[in-house]
Amino acid sequence: MSCLLRRRQQTADQRGPLRRVRSLRAVLPERRHQAGGGRGVTFRVVIAGVGGQGVLVAARVLGSAARYADFDARVGQLHGMAQRGGSVEGTVVIGRGSTAFIGPGDADVVLGLEPLETQRALPRMSDRTEVLMNERPVALATLTQRGVEYPELGTILQRVRGVTERVHTLDARSIAERAGSPRTLNVVMLGLLAGLDFLPFVENALARAVDAQSPERLVDINRRAYQLGRESAAGTRGVAGS
């Protein structure tokens, strides 16, 4: 069981039966963590980035990983433009449910491949959301066209931490370059997600899905990117605790 789910269970176990029910109702919105996939959870992930970063590929890989682990999963795209530089946001809902829609405050995890796009996902965050953010910005086409200056990273982090203190940042672009290609940034971020142990299934299902979704010529480089992302979990900056 992931540390995110264990943390919620431990909080409940410290109370008597009646107080436990009240605590769970207060901590978890009713649409969260219903029975699903035979594992008794519903887990919601938003993946935010820009065209060219592999947002939707990452969403498909995560959905495949859930199915390998015998969970139901739905993958969707909330909005965005596929062209390079346009906003793209994918969603993955693991467990019981009929759609991939993630409503206000419902995200368990936001995987931000780009800082400003992470900020755009604020409406789906709550104080329980774990935010994993690549801190290397991309020059967004929408800002360039309007002549708008990109916000300071510190300003973006302040806004995100205004909703949740559970923020984990790293320079995923540099790690992807070490793996052999900056285009593996999405795989680095999936590795970070696995390394932080927030998913409701075992990590090797995600590693298997990365392999399965990689073109043959990219299997080795994606494996390196995934492993480097996973190893970076211990060194992410700005992690807020318990």
XYZ file of C-alpha atoms in Angstrom:
242
model
C 0.000 0.000 0.000
C 1.382 3.423 -0.845
C 2.603 5.825 1.844
C -0.138 8.302 0.856
C -2.875 5.750 1.537
C -1.087 4.417 4.646
C -0.941 7.934 6.088
C -4.717 8.322 5.733
C -5.349 4.865 7.246
C -3.111 5.566 10.265
C -4.998 8.787 10.971
C -8.267 6.869 11.021
C -6.931 3.992 13.137
C -6.099 6.302 16.034
C -9.817 6.918 16.697
C -12.756 4.819 17.816
C -15.240 3.412 15.243
C -17.707 6.332 15.269
C -15.013 9.007 15.319
C -13.190 7.143 12.540
C -16.221 7.400 10.240
C -16.530 11.118 10.968
C -12.808 11.608 10.394
C -12.892 9.846 7.029
C -15.889 11.892 5.924
C -13.992 15.056 6.810
C -10.699 13.984 5.221
C -11.969 12.302 2.061
C -14.638 13.760 -0.224
C -17.407 11.258 -0.887
C -16.308 10.593 -4.445
C -12.808 9.598 -3.341
C -11.508 6.152 -2.474
C -14.606 4.174 -3.339
C -14.182 0.459 -3.946
C -12.575 -0.191 -7.313
C -10.248 -2.574 -9.080
C -10.637 -5.038 -6.224
C -8.396 -2.796 -4.097
C -10.861 -0.460 -2.402
C -9.519 2.853 -3.691
C -10.239 5.514 -6.261
C -7.104 7.466 -7.076
C -7.017 10.560 -9.299
C -3.988 11.964 -11.105
C -3.769 15.147 -13.190
C -0.813 15.430 -15.589
C -0.173 19.000 -16.737
C 2.294 20.260 -19.327
C 2.616 21.618 -22.832
C 2.515 20.112 -26.296
C 5.725 18.236 -27.051
C 6.323 17.104 -23.449
C 4.472 13.797 -23.759
C 1.646 14.604 -21.336
C -0.862 12.259 -22.924
C 1.753 9.540 -23.404
C 2.471 9.712 -19.661
C -1.262 9.455 -18.934
C -1.590 6.373 -21.147
C 1.445 4.747 -19.507
C -0.001 5.356 -16.029
C -3.362 3.946 -17.083
C -1.646 0.845 -18.505
C 0.316 0.415 -15.271
C -2.904 0.425 -13.248
C -4.380 -2.266 -15.503
C -1.233 -4.390 -15.181
C -1.786 -4.187 -11.414
C -5.415 -5.341 -11.864
C -7.009 -1.947 -11.272
C -9.635 -0.351 -13.455
C -8.388 2.871 -15.050
C -9.735 5.624 -17.291
C -7.531 8.065 -19.169
C -8.739 11.404 -20.520
C -7.793 14.867 -21.717
C -9.447 17.805 -19.990
C -8.410 20.457 -22.464
C -5.489 21.696 -24.465
C -3.829 21.931 -27.841
C -1.577 19.176 -29.084
C 0.789 21.532 -30.922
C 4.143 22.289 -29.352
C 3.893 25.025 -26.719
C 0.129 24.759 -26.139
C -1.365 23.746 -22.791
C -2.176 20.047 -22.446
C -3.746 18.373 -19.413
C -4.355 14.649 -19.080
C -6.252 12.807 -16.352
C -6.038 9.271 -14.999
C -8.693 7.896 -12.655
C -7.723 4.582 -11.059
C -10.467 2.524 -9.437
C -14.249 2.602 -9.752
C -15.864 5.295 -11.854
C -17.426 5.871 -15.233
C -15.276 8.761 -16.531
C -11.772 10.208 -16.379
C -13.132 13.556 -15.167
C -11.413 15.055 -12.116
C -13.402 17.774 -10.411
C -12.412 20.710 -8.199
C -10.197 19.633 -5.303
C -10.338 15.961 -6.315
C -6.768 15.313 -7.499
C -4.716 13.023 -5.294
C -1.604 13.802 -7.330
C -0.747 16.554 -9.813
C 2.198 15.636 -12.016
C 3.402 18.959 -13.381
C 5.755 18.709 -16.345
C 5.967 22.510 -16.563
C 5.676 25.073 -13.717
C 3.019 27.409 -15.103
C 0.941 24.466 -16.300
C 1.172 23.057 -12.781
C -0.277 26.334 -11.531
C -3.126 26.020 -14.037
C -4.129 22.798 -12.265
C -4.731 24.651 -8.973
C -8.545 24.270 -9.139
C -8.205 20.485 -8.981
C -5.878 20.588 -5.951
C -6.744 20.457 -2.256
C -4.608 20.488 0.870
C -4.261 16.700 0.469
C -2.915 16.812 -3.073
C 0.686 15.756 -3.674
C 2.224 18.026 -6.327
C 5.261 16.779 -8.254
C 6.645 19.609 -10.380
C 9.414 19.946 -12.915
C 10.892 23.349 -12.092
C 12.328 24.043 -15.580
C 9.942 26.356 -17.467
C 9.051 26.202 -21.164
C 8.416 29.360 -23.210
C 4.673 29.008 -23.667
C 3.204 29.916 -27.044
C 0.155 31.487 -25.394
C 2.317 33.916 -23.378
C 4.651 34.696 -26.257
C 1.763 35.562 -28.545
C 0.339 37.982 -25.966
C 3.697 39.452 -24.960
C 3.160 38.368 -21.335
C 6.184 37.810 -19.097
C 6.613 34.348 -17.571
C 6.123 34.425 -13.753
C 9.046 33.793 -11.398
C 9.314 30.193 -10.211
C 9.066 31.386 -6.606
C 5.763 33.099 -7.375
C 4.347 29.924 -8.907
C 5.470 27.840 -5.928
C 3.930 30.342 -3.519
C 0.587 30.070 -5.307
C 0.683 26.272 -5.316
C 1.657 26.147 -1.637
C -1.269 28.416 -0.931
C -3.407 25.348 -1.646
C -1.169 22.446 -0.599
C 2.133 22.243 1.242
C 2.812 18.837 -0.294
C 5.027 20.081 -3.123
C 7.989 18.165 -4.579
C 10.188 19.885 -7.164
C 13.170 18.891 -9.270
C 14.899 19.847 -12.512
C 13.496 16.971 -14.552
C 14.865 18.423 -17.784
C 18.459 18.069 -16.551
C 17.789 14.517 -15.411
C 16.263 13.668 -18.794
C 19.369 15.030 -20.514
C 21.518 12.801 -18.291
C 19.401 9.852 -19.373
C 20.210 10.659 -22.985
C 17.359 12.808 -24.294
C 15.346 15.797 -23.004
C 12.286 14.155 -24.557
C 12.291 11.607 -21.721
C 11.211 14.283 -19.219
C 7.760 12.685 -18.928
C 9.369 9.339 -18.072
C 11.582 11.000 -15.458
C 8.451 12.411 -13.821
C 6.777 8.992 -13.843
C 9.887 7.586 -12.181
C 9.656 10.302 -9.519
C 6.011 9.385 -8.931
C 7.025 5.746 -8.438
C 9.923 6.672 -6.168
C 7.723 8.745 -3.864
C 5.417 5.737 -3.405
C 2.110 7.559 -3.807
C 0.460 5.127 -6.214
C -2.033 2.548 -4.924
C -0.208 -0.303 -6.697
C 3.288 -1.769 -6.765
C 6.012 0.159 -8.564
C 7.030 -2.619 -10.964
C 3.676 -2.303 -12.768
C 4.661 1.233 -13.788
C 8.145 0.138 -14.875
C 6.547 -2.607 -16.964
C 4.169 -0.098 -18.601
C 7.050 2.258 -19.463
C 8.804 -0.620 -21.224
C 5.655 -1.741 -23.032
C 4.841 1.763 -24.318
C 8.400 2.533 -25.482
C 9.420 2.099 -29.126
C 12.123 -0.563 -29.353
C 14.873 1.980 -30.096
C 13.976 3.947 -26.946
C 13.534 1.142 -24.408
C 17.001 1.511 -22.867
C 16.957 5.305 -22.702
C 13.469 5.319 -21.168
C 14.581 2.759 -18.601
C 17.459 5.051 -17.626
C 15.156 8.061 -17.418
C 12.664 6.151 -15.280
C 15.353 4.895 -12.911
C 16.980 8.316 -12.566
C 13.585 9.863 -11.825
C 12.891 7.184 -9.248
C 16.263 7.711 -7.571
C 15.706 11.476 -7.470
C 12.724 11.074 -5.128
C 14.958 11.257 -2.056
C 16.407 14.580 -3.176
C 13.315 16.497 -4.301
C 13.132 20.022 -2.944
C 10.305 21.611 -1.014
C 8.767 18.386 0.300
C 6.265 19.090 3.040
C 5.616 16.422 5.492
C 3.166 14.244 7.159
